[in-house]
Coordinates of C-alpha atoms in Angstrom, one line a residue:
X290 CA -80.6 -29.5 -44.9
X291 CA -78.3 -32.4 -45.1
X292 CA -79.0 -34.4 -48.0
X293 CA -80.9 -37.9 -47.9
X294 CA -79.0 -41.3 -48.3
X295 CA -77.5 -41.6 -51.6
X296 CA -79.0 -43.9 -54.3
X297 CA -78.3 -44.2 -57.9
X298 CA -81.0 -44.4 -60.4
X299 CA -80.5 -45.5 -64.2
X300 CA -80.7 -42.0 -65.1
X301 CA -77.6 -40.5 -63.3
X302 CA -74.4 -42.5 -62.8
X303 CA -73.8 -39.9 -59.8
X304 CA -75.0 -40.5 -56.1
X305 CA -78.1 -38.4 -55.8
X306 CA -80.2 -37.3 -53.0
X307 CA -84.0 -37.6 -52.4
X308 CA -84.5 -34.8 -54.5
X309 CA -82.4 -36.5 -57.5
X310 CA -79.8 -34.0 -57.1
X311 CA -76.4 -35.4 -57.4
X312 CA -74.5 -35.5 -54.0
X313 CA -70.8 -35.8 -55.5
X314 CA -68.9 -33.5 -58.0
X315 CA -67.1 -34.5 -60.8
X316 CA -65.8 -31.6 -63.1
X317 CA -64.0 -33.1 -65.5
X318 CA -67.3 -36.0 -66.0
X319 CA -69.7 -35.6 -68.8
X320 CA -72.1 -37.7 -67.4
X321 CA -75.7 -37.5 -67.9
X322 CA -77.8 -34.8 -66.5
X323 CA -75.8 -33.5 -64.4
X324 CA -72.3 -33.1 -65.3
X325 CA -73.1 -32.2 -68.9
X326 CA -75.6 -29.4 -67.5
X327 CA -72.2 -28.4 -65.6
X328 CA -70.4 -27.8 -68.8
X329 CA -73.2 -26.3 -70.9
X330 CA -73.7 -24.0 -67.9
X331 CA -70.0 -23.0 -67.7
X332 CA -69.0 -23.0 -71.3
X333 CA -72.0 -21.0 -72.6
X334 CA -71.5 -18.0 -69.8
X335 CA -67.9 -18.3 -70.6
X336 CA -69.2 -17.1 -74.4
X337 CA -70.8 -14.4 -72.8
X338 CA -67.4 -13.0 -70.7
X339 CA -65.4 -13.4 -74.4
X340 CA -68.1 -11.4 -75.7
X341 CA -68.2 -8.4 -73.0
X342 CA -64.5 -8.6 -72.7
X343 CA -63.3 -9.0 -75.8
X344 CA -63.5 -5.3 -76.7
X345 CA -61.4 -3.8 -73.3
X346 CA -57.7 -5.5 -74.8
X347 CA -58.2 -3.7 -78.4
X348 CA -59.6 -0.1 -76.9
X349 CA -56.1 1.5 -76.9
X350 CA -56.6 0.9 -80.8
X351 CA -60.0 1.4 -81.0
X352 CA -59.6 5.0 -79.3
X353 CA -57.4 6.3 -81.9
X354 CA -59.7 4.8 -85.0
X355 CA -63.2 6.2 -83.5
X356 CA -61.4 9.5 -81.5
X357 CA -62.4 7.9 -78.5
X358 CA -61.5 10.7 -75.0
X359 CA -61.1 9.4 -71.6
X360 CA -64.8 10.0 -70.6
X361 CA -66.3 7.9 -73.7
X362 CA -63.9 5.0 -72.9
X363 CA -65.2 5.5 -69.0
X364 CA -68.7 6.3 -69.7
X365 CA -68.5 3.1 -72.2
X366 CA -67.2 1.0 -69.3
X367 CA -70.0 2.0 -66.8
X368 CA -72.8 1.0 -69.4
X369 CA -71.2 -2.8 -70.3
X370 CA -72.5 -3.1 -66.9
X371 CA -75.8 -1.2 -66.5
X372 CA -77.2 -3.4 -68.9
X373 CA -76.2 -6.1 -67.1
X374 CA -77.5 -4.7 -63.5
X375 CA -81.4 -4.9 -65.0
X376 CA -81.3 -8.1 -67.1
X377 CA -79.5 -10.0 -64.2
X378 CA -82.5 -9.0 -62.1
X379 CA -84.8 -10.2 -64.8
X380 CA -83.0 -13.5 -65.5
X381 CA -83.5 -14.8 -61.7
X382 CA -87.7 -14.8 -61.9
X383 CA -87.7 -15.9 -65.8
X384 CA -85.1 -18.8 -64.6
X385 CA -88.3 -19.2 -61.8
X386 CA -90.8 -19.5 -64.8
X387 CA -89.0 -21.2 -67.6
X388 CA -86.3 -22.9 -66.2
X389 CA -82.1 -21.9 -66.8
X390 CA -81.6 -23.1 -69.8
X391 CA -84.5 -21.4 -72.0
X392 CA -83.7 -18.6 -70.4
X393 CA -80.1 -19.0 -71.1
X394 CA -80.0 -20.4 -74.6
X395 CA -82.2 -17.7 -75.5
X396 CA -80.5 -14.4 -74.0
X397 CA -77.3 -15.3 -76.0
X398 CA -78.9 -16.0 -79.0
X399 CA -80.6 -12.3 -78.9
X400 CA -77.5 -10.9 -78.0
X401 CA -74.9 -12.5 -80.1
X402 CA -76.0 -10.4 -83.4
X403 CA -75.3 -7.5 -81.1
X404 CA -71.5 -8.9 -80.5
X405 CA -71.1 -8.8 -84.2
X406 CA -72.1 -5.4 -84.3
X407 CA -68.8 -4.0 -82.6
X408 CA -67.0 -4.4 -86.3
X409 CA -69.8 -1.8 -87.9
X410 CA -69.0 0.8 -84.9
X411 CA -68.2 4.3 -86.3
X412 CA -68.6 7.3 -83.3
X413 CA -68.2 7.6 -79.4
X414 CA -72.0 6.8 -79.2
X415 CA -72.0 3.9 -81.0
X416 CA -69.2 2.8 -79.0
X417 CA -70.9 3.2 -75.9
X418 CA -74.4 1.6 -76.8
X419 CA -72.8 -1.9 -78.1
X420 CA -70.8 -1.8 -74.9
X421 CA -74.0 -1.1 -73.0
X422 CA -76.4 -3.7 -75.2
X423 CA -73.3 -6.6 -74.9
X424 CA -73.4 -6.1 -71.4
X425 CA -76.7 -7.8 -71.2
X426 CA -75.7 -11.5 -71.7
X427 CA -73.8 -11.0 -68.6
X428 CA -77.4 -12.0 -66.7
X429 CA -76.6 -15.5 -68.0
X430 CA -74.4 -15.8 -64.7
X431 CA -78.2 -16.0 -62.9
X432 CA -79.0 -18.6 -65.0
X433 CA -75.5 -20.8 -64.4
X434 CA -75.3 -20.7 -60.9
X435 CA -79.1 -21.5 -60.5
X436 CA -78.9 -24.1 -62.6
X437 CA -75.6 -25.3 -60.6
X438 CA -78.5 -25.0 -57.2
X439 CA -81.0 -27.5 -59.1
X440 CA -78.5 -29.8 -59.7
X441 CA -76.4 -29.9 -56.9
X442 CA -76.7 -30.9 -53.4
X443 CA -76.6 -28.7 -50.7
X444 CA -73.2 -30.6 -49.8
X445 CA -71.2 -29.6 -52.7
X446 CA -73.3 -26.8 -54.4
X447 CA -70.5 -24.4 -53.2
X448 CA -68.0 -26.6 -55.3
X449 CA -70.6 -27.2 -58.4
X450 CA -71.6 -22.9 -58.0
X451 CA -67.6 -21.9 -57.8
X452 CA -66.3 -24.3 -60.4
X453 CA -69.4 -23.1 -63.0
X454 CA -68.5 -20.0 -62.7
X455 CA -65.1 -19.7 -61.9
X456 CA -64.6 -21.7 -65.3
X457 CA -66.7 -19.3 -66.9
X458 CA -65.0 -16.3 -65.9
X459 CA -62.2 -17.1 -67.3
X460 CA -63.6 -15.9 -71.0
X461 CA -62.7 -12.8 -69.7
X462 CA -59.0 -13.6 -68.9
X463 CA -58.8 -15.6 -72.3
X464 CA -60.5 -12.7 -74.4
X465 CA -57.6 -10.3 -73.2
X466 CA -55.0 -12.5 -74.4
X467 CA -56.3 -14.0 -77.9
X468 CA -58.1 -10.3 -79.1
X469 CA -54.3 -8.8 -79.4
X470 CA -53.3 -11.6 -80.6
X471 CA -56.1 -12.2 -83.4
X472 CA -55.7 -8.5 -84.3
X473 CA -52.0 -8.9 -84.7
X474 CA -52.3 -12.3 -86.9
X475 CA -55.2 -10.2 -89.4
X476 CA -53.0 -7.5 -89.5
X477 CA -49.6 -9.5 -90.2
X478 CA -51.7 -10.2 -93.8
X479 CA -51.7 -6.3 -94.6
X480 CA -55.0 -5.4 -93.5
X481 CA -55.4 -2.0 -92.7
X482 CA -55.9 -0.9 -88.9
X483 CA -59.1 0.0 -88.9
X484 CA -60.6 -3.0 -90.6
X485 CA -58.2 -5.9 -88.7
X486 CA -59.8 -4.7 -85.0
X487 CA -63.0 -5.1 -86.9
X488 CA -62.8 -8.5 -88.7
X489 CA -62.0 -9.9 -85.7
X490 CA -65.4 -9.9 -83.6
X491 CA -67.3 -12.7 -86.0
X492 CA -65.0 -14.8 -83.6
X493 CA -66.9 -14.0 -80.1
X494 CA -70.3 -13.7 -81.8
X495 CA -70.2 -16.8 -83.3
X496 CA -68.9 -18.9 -80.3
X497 CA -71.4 -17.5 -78.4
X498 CA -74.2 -18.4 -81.1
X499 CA -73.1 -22.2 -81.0
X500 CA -72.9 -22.4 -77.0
X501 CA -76.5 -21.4 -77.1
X502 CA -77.4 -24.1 -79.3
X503 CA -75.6 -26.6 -77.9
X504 CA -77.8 -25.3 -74.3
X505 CA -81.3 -25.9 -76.1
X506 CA -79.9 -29.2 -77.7
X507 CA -78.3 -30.7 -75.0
X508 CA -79.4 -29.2 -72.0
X509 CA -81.6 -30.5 -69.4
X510 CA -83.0 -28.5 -66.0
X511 CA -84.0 -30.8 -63.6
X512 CA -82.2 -33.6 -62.1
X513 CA -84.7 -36.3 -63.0
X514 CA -87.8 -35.7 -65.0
X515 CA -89.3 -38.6 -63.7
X516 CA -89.0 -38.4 -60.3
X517 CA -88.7 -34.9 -58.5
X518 CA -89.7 -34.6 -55.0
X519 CA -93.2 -32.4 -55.2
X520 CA -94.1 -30.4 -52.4
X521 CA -97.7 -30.4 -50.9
X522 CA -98.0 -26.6 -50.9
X523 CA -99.5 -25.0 -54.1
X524 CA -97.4 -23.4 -56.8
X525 CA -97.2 -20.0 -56.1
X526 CA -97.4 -17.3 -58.5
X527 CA -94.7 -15.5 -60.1
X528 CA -95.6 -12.1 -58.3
X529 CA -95.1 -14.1 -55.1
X530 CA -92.0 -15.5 -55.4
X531 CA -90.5 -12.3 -56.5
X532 CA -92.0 -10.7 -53.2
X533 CA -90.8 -13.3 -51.1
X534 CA -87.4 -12.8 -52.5
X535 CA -87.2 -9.1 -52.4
X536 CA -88.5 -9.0 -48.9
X537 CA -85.5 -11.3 -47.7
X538 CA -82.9 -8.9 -46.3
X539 CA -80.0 -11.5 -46.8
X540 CA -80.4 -11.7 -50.5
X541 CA -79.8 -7.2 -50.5
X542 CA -76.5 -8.2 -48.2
X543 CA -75.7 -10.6 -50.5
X544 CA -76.0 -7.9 -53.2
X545 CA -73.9 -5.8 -51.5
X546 CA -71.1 -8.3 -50.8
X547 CA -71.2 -9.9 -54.0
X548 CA -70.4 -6.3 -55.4
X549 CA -67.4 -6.3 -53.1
X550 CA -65.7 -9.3 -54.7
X551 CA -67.0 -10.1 -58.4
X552 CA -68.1 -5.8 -59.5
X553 CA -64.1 -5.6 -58.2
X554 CA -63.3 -8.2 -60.7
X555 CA -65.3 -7.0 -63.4
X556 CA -63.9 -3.5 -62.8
X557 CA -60.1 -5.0 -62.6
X558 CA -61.0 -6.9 -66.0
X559 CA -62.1 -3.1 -67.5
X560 CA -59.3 -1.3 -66.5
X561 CA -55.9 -3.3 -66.1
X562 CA -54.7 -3.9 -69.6
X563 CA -55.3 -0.2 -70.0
X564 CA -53.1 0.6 -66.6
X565 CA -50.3 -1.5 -67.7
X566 CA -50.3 0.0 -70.8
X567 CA -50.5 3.5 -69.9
X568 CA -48.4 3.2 -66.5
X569 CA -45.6 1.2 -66.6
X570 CA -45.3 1.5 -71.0
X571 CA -45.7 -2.2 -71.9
X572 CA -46.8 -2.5 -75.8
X573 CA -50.5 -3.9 -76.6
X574 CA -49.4 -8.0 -76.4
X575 CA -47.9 -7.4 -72.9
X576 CA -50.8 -5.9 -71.2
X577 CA -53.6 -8.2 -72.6
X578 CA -51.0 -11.2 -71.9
X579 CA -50.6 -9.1 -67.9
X580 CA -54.3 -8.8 -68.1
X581 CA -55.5 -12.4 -68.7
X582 CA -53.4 -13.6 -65.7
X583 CA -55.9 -11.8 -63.6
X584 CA -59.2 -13.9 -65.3
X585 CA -57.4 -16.6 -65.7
X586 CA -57.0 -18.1 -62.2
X587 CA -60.6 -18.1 -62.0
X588 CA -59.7 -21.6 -63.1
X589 CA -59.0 -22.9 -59.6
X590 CA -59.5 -19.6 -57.5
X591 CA -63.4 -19.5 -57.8
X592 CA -64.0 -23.2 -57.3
X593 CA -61.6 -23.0 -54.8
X594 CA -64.3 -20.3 -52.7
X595 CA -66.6 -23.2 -53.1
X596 CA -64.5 -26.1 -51.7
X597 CA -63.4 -23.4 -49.3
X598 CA -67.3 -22.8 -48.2
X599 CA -68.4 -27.2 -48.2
X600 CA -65.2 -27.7 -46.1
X601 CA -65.9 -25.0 -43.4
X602 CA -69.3 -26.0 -43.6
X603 CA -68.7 -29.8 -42.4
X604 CA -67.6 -28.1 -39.2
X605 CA -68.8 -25.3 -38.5
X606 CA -72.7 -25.1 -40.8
X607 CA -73.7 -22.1 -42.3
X608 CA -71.9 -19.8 -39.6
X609 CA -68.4 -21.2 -41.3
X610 CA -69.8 -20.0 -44.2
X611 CA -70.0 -16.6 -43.5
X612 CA -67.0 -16.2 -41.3
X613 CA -65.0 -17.7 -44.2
X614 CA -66.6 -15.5 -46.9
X615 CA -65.5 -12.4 -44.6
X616 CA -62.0 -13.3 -43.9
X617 CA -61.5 -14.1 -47.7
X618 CA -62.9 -10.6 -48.9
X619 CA -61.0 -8.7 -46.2
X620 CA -57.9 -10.0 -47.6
X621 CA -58.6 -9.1 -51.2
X622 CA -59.5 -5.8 -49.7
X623 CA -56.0 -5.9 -48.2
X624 CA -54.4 -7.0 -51.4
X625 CA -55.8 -3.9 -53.5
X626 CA -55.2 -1.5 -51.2
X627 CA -51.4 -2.9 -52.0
X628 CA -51.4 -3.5 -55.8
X629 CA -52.5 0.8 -55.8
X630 CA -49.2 1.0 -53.8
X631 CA -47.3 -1.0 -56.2
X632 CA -44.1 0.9 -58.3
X633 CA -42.7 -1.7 -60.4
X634 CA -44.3 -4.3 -62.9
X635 CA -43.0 -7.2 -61.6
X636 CA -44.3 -5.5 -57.9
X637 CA -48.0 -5.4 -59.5
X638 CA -48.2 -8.1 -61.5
X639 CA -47.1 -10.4 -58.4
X640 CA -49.4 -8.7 -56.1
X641 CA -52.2 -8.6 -58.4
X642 CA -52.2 -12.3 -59.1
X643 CA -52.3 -13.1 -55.9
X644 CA -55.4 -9.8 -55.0
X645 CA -57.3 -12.0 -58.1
X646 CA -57.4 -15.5 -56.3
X647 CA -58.8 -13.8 -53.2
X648 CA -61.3 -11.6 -54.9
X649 CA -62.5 -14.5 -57.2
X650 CA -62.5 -16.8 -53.8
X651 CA -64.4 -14.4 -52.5
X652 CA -67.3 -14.8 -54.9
X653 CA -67.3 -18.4 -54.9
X654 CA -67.7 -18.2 -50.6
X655 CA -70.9 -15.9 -52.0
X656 CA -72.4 -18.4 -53.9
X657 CA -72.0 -21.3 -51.4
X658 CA -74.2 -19.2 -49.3
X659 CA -77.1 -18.3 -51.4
X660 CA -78.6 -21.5 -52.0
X661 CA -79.2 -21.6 -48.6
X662 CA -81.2 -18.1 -48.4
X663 CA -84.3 -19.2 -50.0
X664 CA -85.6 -22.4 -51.8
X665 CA -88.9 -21.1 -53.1
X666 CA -87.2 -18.0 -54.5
X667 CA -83.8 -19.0 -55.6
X668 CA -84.3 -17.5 -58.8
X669 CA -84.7 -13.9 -57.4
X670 CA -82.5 -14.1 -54.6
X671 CA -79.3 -15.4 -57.4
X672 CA -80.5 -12.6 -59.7
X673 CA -80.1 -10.4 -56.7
X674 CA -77.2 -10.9 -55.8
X675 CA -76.0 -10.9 -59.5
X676 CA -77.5 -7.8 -60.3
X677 CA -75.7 -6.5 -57.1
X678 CA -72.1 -7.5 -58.5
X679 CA -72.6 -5.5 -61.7
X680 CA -74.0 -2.9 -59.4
X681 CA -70.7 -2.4 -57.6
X682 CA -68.8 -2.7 -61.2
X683 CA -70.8 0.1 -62.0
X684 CA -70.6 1.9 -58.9
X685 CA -66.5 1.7 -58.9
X686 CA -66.5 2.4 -62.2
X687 CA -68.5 5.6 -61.9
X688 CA -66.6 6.9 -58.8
X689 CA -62.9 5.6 -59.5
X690 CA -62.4 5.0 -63.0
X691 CA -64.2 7.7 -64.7
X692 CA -62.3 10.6 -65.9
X693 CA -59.2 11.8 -64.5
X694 CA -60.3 13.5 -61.1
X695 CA -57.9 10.2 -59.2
X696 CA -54.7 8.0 -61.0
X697 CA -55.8 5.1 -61.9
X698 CA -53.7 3.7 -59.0
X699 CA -54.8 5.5 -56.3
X700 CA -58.3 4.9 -57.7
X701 CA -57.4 0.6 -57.1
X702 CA -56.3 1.3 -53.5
X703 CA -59.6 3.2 -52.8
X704 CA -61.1 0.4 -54.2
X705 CA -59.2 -2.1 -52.0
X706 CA -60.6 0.2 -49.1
X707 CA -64.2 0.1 -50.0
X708 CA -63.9 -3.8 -50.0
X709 CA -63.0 -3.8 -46.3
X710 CA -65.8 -1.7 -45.2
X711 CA -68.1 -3.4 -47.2
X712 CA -67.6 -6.4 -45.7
X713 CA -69.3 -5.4 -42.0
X714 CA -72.8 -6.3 -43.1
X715 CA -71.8 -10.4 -43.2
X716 CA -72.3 -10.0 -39.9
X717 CA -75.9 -9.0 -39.6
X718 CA -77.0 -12.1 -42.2
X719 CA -78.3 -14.8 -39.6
X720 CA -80.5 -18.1 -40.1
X721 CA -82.9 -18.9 -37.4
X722 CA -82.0 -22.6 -37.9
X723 CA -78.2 -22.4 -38.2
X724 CA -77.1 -18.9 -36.9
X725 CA -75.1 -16.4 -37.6
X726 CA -71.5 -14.8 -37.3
X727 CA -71.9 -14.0 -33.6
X728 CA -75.2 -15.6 -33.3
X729 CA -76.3 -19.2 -32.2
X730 CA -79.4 -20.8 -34.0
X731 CA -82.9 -20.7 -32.6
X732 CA -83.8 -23.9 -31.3
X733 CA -87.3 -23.6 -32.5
X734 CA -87.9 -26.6 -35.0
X735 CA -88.5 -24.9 -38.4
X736 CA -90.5 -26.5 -41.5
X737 CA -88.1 -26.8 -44.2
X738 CA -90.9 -25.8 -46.6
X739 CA -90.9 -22.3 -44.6
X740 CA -88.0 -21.2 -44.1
X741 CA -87.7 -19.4 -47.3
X742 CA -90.3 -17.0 -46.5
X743 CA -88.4 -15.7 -43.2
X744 CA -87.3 -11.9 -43.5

């Protein structure tokens, strides 16, 4: 799947491939389509983190204001990312049919209003349906990375993947530190409690409300509307594609992996302001500031997964790919297992700084692989194996981080354990035309129109 000899046509200023997709990457380029499709893509899912994550930093406040016990603040923690598990799964075939940014633009606009909401919350159930409903413009991720694949060669589509969403992540680190910090500046002017947590949600609703329009204004799908590369095979239909992805087994390993490294993350961004605060006694600032440093390096450590996937891949193919994406996770595995052991702040602040560039690595190695899973059905196979990382944050969340039946410690080095185990399965993914971990490729020529369709 190397791409073809690079030309450049008036309408990119990038080297692009035979299917107009650019063959270099430029982050900090706004050049037309491509790179300004990379920051659309990255700054409107960012939005969507601020959004989700803007209410874990201000729940120690919350809680007192709404009589909030441990199992609402749980139980409203497992449903931020239920929500998410069925709308990611739904975003990869409607990305299929109506192309990323429709589908993107048009998620955050329905769910912004629902962001805004958060200031009109007055019970525990309340509290835990906007949690749940906000959850949903998480599936946006499907429609970032997929657009990333459109763009993107095969060469650097692990940078373009880890760099869209790594930058976008990081709305969750920068919602933990600026919601304290907004709460505290409304409330310097003598607003009550109550109503300065409030006030202070028109900021992510509204951000994510202009993102969206700036998607549906300047956005563009494909590479070159002119001149795409069209196959000789008919269209198939929507049903098909979403059989054809469902029936690939790599895209359920994926899943599975991908709930290993970013439902870990997602989890981590739930829970660790709240640890801080609780365990070691730090005041409300402290632990959102402690707490941002973990979404935060998603600003190099995500993109990083992906540079780390193109390089391995120059050497070794696909089967670099997925030996890199296992020793990556394994370590992050490691690194949990240690930050549960931790005893001091500075102990687990250092450790889990360095646990959050592995984990977030992790899921950039993910996404370096799934392009190459299925062409016909990227859609379904990315909304797959999206819907599988909110189905580990679920699952965690559910087993480790509701109610009091572990410490919340002990609950992270669990965590760290599961990680390990989980990452076996890597091992069983294999490509008849470039192998696996432990497996060569078959030498049987295959059509590159087919090999999607191979289970």
């Amino acid at each position: 799947m190397e791409p073809s000899s690079p030309r450049k046509p008036h309408l990119s200023s990038l080297p692009l491939d035979s299917e107009n997709k650019a063959t270099e990457f430029h982050p900090f380029s706004t050049s037309t389509p491509h790179m300004l499709a990379f920051h659309l893509a990255w700054l409107s899912l960012f939005s969507c983190f601020f959004s989700t994550f803007s209410i874990p930093p201000l729940i120690p406040i919350m809680r007192q204001n709404l009589n909030l016990s441990a199992a609402d603040v749980g139980t409203a923690g497992t449903a931020a990312f239920v929500g998410s598990i069925f709308s990611r799964l739904a975003m990869g075939p409607v990305c299929d049919l109506v192309g990323p940014r429709i589908a993107s633009a048009a998620l955050s606009l329905i769910t912004a209003p629902i962001v805004l909401a958060t200031a009109f919350i007055s019970s525990p159930t309340s509290f835990i349906l906007v949690r749940s409903l906000i959850g949903f413009c998480l599936a946006n991720f499907v429609a970032n990375q997929f657009w990333m694949s459109s763009l993107f060669s095969t060469s650097v589509v692990g940078l373009a993947n880890g760099f869209a969403a790594g930058w976008a992540n990081m709305g969750a680190g920068v919602a933990q530190l600026t919601m304290p910090l907004l709460y505290s500046f409304v409330k310097s002017f003598n607003v009550p409690e109550n109503t300065a947590w409030r006030v202070i949600f028109v900021v992510p609703a509204t951000f994510q409300a202009i993102t969206a329009i700036m998607v549906l204004i300047y956005g563009q799908e494909l590479p070159c509307k002119e001149s795409i590369k069209v196959s000789n095979k008919p269209k198939e239909s929507f049903l098909r594609l979403l059989f054809n992805g469902l029936m690939n087994y790599r895209g359920w390993i994926l899943g599975l992996i991908y709930g290993c490294c970013f439902g870990v993350e997602m989890t981590m961004d739930n829970i660790v302001a709240q640890y801080f605060y609780y365990r070691f006694g730090v005041n409300l600032q402290v632990a959102g500031t402690i707490a941002a440093c973990f979404g935060l390096t998603n600003w190099f450590a995500r993109p990083m997964g992906g540079v780390v996937s193109d390089q391995i891949a120059k050497l070794f193919g696909v089967r670099g790919r997925l030996w890199g994406l296992w020793a990556v996770l394994t370590v992050a595995g490691l690194l949990c297992v240690l930050m549960g052991r931790a005893n001091s702040v500075a102990g687990s602040i250092g450790v889990m700084c360095m646990f959050s560039v592995f984990v977030q690595a992790a899921s950039g190695l993910t996404f370096g692989i799934v392009p190459f899973v299925s062409k016909r059905s990227l859609g379904v196979i990315s909304g797959m194996t999206g819907s599988g990382g909110t189905v580990g944050a679920v699952v965690t969340q559910l087993l480790l981080f509701s109610g009091d039946k572990f410490s919340t410690q002990t609950s992270i080095s669990v965590m760290g354990l599961m990680m390990i185990i989980c990452t076996l399965p890597i091992s069983l993914i294999y490509f008849p035309q470039w192998g696996g971990m432990f497996c060569t490729p078959n030498e049987t020529s295959i059509d590159e129109e087919d090999y999607s369709l191979l289970v």
